[in-house]
Short mmCIF file of C-alpha atoms in Angstrom, two decimals:
data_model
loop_
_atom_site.label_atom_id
_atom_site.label_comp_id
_atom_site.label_asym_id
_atom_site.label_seq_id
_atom_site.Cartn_x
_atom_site.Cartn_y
_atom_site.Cartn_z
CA UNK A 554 92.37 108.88 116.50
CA UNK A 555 92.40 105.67 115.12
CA UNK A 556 95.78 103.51 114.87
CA UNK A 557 97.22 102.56 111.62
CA UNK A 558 97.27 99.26 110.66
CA UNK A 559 100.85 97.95 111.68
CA UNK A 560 102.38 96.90 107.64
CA UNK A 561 104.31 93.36 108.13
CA UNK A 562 106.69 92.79 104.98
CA UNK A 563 106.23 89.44 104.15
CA UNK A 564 109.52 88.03 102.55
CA UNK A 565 110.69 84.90 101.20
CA UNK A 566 113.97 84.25 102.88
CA UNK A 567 117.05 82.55 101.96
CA UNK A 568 120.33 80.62 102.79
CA UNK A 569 121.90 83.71 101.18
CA UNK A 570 122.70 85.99 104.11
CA UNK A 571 122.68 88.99 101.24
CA UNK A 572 118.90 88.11 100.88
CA UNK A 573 117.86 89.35 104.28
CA UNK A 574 120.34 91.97 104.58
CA UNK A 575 118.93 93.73 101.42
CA UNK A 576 114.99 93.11 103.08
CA UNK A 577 115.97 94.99 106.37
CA UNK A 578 117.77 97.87 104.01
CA UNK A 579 114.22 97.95 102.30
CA UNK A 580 112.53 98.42 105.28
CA UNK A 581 114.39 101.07 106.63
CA UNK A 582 113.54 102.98 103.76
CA UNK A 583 110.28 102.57 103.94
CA UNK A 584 110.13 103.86 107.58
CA UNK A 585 111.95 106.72 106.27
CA UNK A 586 109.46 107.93 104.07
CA UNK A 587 106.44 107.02 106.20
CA UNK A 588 107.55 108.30 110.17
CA UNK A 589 105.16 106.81 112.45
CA UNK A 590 104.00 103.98 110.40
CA UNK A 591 105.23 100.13 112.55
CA UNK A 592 106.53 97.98 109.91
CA UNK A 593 107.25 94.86 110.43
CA UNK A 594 109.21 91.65 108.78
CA UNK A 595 108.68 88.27 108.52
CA UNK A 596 110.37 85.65 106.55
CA UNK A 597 108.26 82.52 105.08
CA UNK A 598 111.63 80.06 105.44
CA UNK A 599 115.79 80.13 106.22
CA UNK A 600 115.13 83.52 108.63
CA UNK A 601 113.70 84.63 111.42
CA UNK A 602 111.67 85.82 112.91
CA UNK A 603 109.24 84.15 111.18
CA UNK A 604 106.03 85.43 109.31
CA UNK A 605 103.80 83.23 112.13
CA UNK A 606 106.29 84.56 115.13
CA UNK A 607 106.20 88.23 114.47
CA UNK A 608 102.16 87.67 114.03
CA UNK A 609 102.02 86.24 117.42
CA UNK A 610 103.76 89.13 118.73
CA UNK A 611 101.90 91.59 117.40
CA UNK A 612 98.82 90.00 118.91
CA UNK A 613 100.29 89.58 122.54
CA UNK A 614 101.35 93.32 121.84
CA UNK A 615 97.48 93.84 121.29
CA UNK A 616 97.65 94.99 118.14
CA UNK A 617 94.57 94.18 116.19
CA UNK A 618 94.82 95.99 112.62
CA UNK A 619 97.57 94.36 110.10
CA UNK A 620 98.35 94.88 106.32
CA UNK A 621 100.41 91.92 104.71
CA UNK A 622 102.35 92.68 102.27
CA UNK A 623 104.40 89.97 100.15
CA UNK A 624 107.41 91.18 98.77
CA UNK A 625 106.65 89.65 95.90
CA UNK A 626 106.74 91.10 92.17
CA UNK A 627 104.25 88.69 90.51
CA UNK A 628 101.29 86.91 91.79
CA UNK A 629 102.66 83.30 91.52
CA UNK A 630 102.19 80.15 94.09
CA UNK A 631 104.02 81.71 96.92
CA UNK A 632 100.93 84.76 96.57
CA UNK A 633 98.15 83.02 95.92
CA UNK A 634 98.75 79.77 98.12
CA UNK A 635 101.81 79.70 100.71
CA UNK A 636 101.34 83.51 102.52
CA UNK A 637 97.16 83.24 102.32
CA UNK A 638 97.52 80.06 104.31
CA UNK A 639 100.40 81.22 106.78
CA UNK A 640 97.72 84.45 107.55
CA UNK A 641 94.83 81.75 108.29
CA UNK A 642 96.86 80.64 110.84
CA UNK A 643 97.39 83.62 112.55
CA UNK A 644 95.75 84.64 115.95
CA UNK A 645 92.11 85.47 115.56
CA UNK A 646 92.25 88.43 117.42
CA UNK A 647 94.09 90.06 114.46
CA UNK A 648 92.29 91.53 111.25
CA UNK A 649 94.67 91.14 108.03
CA UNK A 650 94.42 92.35 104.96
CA UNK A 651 96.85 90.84 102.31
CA UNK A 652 97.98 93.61 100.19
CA UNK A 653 98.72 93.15 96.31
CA UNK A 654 102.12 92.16 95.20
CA UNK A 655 104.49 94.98 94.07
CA UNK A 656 104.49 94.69 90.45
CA UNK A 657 103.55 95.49 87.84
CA UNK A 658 103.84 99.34 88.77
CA UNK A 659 105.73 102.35 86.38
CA UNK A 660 107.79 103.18 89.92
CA UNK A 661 109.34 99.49 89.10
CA UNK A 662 110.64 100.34 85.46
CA UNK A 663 111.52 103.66 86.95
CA UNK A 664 113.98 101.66 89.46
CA UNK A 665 114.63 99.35 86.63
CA UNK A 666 116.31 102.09 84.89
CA UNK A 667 117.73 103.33 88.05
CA UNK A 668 119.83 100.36 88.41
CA UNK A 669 121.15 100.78 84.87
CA UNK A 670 121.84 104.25 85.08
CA UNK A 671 123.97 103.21 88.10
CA UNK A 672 125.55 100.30 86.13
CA UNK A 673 126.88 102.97 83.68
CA UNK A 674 124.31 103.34 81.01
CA UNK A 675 122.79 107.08 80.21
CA UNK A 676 119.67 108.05 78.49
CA UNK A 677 121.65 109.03 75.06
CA UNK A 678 122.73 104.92 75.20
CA UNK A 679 118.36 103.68 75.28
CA UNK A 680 118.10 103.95 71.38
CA UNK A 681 121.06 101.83 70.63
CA UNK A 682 121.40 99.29 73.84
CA UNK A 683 118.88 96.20 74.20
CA UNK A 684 118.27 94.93 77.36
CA UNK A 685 117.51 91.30 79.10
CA UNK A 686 114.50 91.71 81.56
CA UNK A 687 115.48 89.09 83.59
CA UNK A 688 113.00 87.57 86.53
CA UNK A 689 113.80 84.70 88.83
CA UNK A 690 111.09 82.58 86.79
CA UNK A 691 108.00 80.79 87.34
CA UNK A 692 105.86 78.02 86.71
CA UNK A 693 102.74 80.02 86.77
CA UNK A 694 101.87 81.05 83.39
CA UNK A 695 100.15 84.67 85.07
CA UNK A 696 103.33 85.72 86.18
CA UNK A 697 105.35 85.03 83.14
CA UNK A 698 102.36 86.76 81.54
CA UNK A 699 103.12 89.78 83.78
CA UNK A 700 106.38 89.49 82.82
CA UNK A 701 106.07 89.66 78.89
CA UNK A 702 104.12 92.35 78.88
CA UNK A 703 106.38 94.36 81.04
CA UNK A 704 109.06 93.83 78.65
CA UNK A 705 106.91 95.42 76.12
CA UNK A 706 105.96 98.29 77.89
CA UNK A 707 109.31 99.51 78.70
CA UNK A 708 110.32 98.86 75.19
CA UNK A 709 107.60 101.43 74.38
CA UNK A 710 109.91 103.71 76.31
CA UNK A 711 112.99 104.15 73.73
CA UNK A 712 114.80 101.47 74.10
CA UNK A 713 116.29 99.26 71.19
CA UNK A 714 114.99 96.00 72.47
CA UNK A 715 113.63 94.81 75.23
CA UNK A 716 113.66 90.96 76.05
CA UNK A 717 112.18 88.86 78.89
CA UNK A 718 114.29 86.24 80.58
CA UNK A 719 113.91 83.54 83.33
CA UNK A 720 116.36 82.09 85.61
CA UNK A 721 113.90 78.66 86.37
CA UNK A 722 110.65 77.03 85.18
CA UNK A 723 110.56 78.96 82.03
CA UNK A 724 112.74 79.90 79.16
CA UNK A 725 114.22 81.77 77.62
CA UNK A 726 117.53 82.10 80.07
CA UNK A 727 119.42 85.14 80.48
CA UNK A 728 121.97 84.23 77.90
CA UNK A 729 120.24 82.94 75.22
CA UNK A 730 118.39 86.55 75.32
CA UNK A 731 121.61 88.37 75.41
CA UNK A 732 122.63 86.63 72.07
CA UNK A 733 119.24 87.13 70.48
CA UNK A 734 119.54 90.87 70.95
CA UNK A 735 123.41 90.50 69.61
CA UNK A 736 121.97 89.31 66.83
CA UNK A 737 119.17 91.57 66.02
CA UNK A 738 122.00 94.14 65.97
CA UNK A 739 121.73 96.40 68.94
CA UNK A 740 125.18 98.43 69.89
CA UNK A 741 124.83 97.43 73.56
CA UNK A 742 123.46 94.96 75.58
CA UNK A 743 121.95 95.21 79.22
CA UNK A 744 120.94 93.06 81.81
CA UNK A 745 118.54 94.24 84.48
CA UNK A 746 117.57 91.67 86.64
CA UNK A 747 113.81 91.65 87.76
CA UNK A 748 114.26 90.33 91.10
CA UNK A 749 114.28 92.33 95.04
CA UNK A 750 117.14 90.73 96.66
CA UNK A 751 120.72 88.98 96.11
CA UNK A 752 120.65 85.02 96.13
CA UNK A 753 120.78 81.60 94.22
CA UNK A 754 118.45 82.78 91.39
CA UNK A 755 120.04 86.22 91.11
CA UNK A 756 123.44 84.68 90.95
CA UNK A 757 122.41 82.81 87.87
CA UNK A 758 121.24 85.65 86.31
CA UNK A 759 124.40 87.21 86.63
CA UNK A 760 126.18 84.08 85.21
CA UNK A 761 123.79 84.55 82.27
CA UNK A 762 124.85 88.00 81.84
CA UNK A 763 128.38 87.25 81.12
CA UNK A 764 128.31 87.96 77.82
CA UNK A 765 126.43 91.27 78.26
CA UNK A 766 128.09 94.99 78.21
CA UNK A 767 126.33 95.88 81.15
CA UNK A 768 124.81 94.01 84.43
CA UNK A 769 122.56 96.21 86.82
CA UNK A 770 122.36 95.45 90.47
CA UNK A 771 119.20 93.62 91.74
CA UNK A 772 116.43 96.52 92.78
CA UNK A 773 117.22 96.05 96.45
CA UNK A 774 116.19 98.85 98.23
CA UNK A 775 115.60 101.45 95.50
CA UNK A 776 113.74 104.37 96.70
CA UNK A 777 111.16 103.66 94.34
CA UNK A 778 110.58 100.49 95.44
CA UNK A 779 109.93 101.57 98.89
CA UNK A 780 106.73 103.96 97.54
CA UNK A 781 105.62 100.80 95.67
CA UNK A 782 105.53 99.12 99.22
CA UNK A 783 103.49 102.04 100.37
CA UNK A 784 101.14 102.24 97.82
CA UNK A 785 100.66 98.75 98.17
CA UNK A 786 99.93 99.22 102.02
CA UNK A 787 97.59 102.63 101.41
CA UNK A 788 95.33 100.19 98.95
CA UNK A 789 95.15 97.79 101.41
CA UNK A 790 94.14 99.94 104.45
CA UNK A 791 90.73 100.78 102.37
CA UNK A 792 87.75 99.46 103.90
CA UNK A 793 86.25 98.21 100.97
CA UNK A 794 89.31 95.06 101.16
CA UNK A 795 88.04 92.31 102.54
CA UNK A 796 89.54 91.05 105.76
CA UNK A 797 91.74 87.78 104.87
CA UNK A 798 89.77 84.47 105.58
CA UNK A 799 86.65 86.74 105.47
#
């Protein structure tokens, strides 16, 4: 029978030690759903063990089948140029296969409205209560793209309003959403923040959300999260993805 590839969760890392925390919590709820599948974390800066160490490992181990998968929800720089190059640099013995980023995906506005639902807000409160999508922001104009459009789609779903906002590199910010949907009269105002883990960005999102009614939790280690994660992996594991560097 042949071995699964081994999935390595490839996060950003951060001073914050909430940031890490809330990556290993992830993890262990995606082991919970999959039993048997090796998963794997490595951080791209402030923690260890590092994407490069754990890869090392892995090959000394003897491994030779690995799916990367950022934990990422938009394909900006970090994607497309900082985790492509740390996997060139890995030990040739290995075959990678970078899997896609987790979003978009429906499971994501499902644990969107998770978070809310958690934060206080029921489905009788959607028709009257706008809410602040707000991401951690980019300078990439795909991702903000990506962003945008989510809003839109999960307006589609009943809310009042639905409004994109960015906590760098782009505007608007979190607050000056919150007052635009004050203004366009909804009863309520939400903010769900678009972002994995707790940290520096996340914090200003919540600073932004001052003037809100309601502030969800970051998605953290949502259950439906995790399935993204494994999706993600399954799509990778195809043969017909090329081999990273091939």
């Amino acid at each position: 029978m042949r071995t699964k590839p081994v999935l390595l969760v490839i996060a950003h890392g951060s001073r914050d030690p909430r940031h890490a925390a809330t990556v290993h919590a992830l993890v262990r709820r995606v082991r919970s759903l999959r039993p048997g599948l090796r998963v794997e974390t490595g951080f791209l800066d402030f923690n260890i063990p590092s994407v490069h160490g754990v890869l090392e490992s892995l090959a000394a181990e003897g491994v030779r089948d690995v799916v990367a998968l950022p934990l990422l929800l938009t394909r900006a720089f970090h994607a497309k140029a900082d985790i492509p190059a740390v996997l060139r640099d890995a030990p040739p013995r290995l075959r990678i296969r970078q899997a896609e980023v987790l979003g978009p995906s429906p499971l994501l506005l499902s644990a969107l409205e998770r978070r809310l639902y958690e934060a206080g807000l029921t489905p009788a409160d959607k028709s009257s209560t706008g809410v602040v999508l707000a991401s951690a922001g980019s300078s990439d104009p795909e991702a903000i793209a990506v962003i945008a459009r989510l809003a839109r789609e999960w307006r589609r779903t009943g809310w009042c309003a639905v409004r994109p906002a960015f906590a760098s590199a782009s505007l608007p910010r979190t607050e000056d959403a919150v007052r635009e949907l004050r203004e366009l009269g909804c009863a309520r105002v939400a903010v769900a923040p678009y972002v994995l883990a707790p940290g520096f960005l996340p914090d200003r999102i919540a600073r932004g959300a001052a003037e809100a009614d309601v502030l969800a939790e970051v998605l953290g280690p949502a259950p439906e999260v995790a399935r993204v994660l494994l999706e993600r992996y399954d799509a990778a594991r195809t043969p017909a993805l090329a081999a990273v560097g091939a």
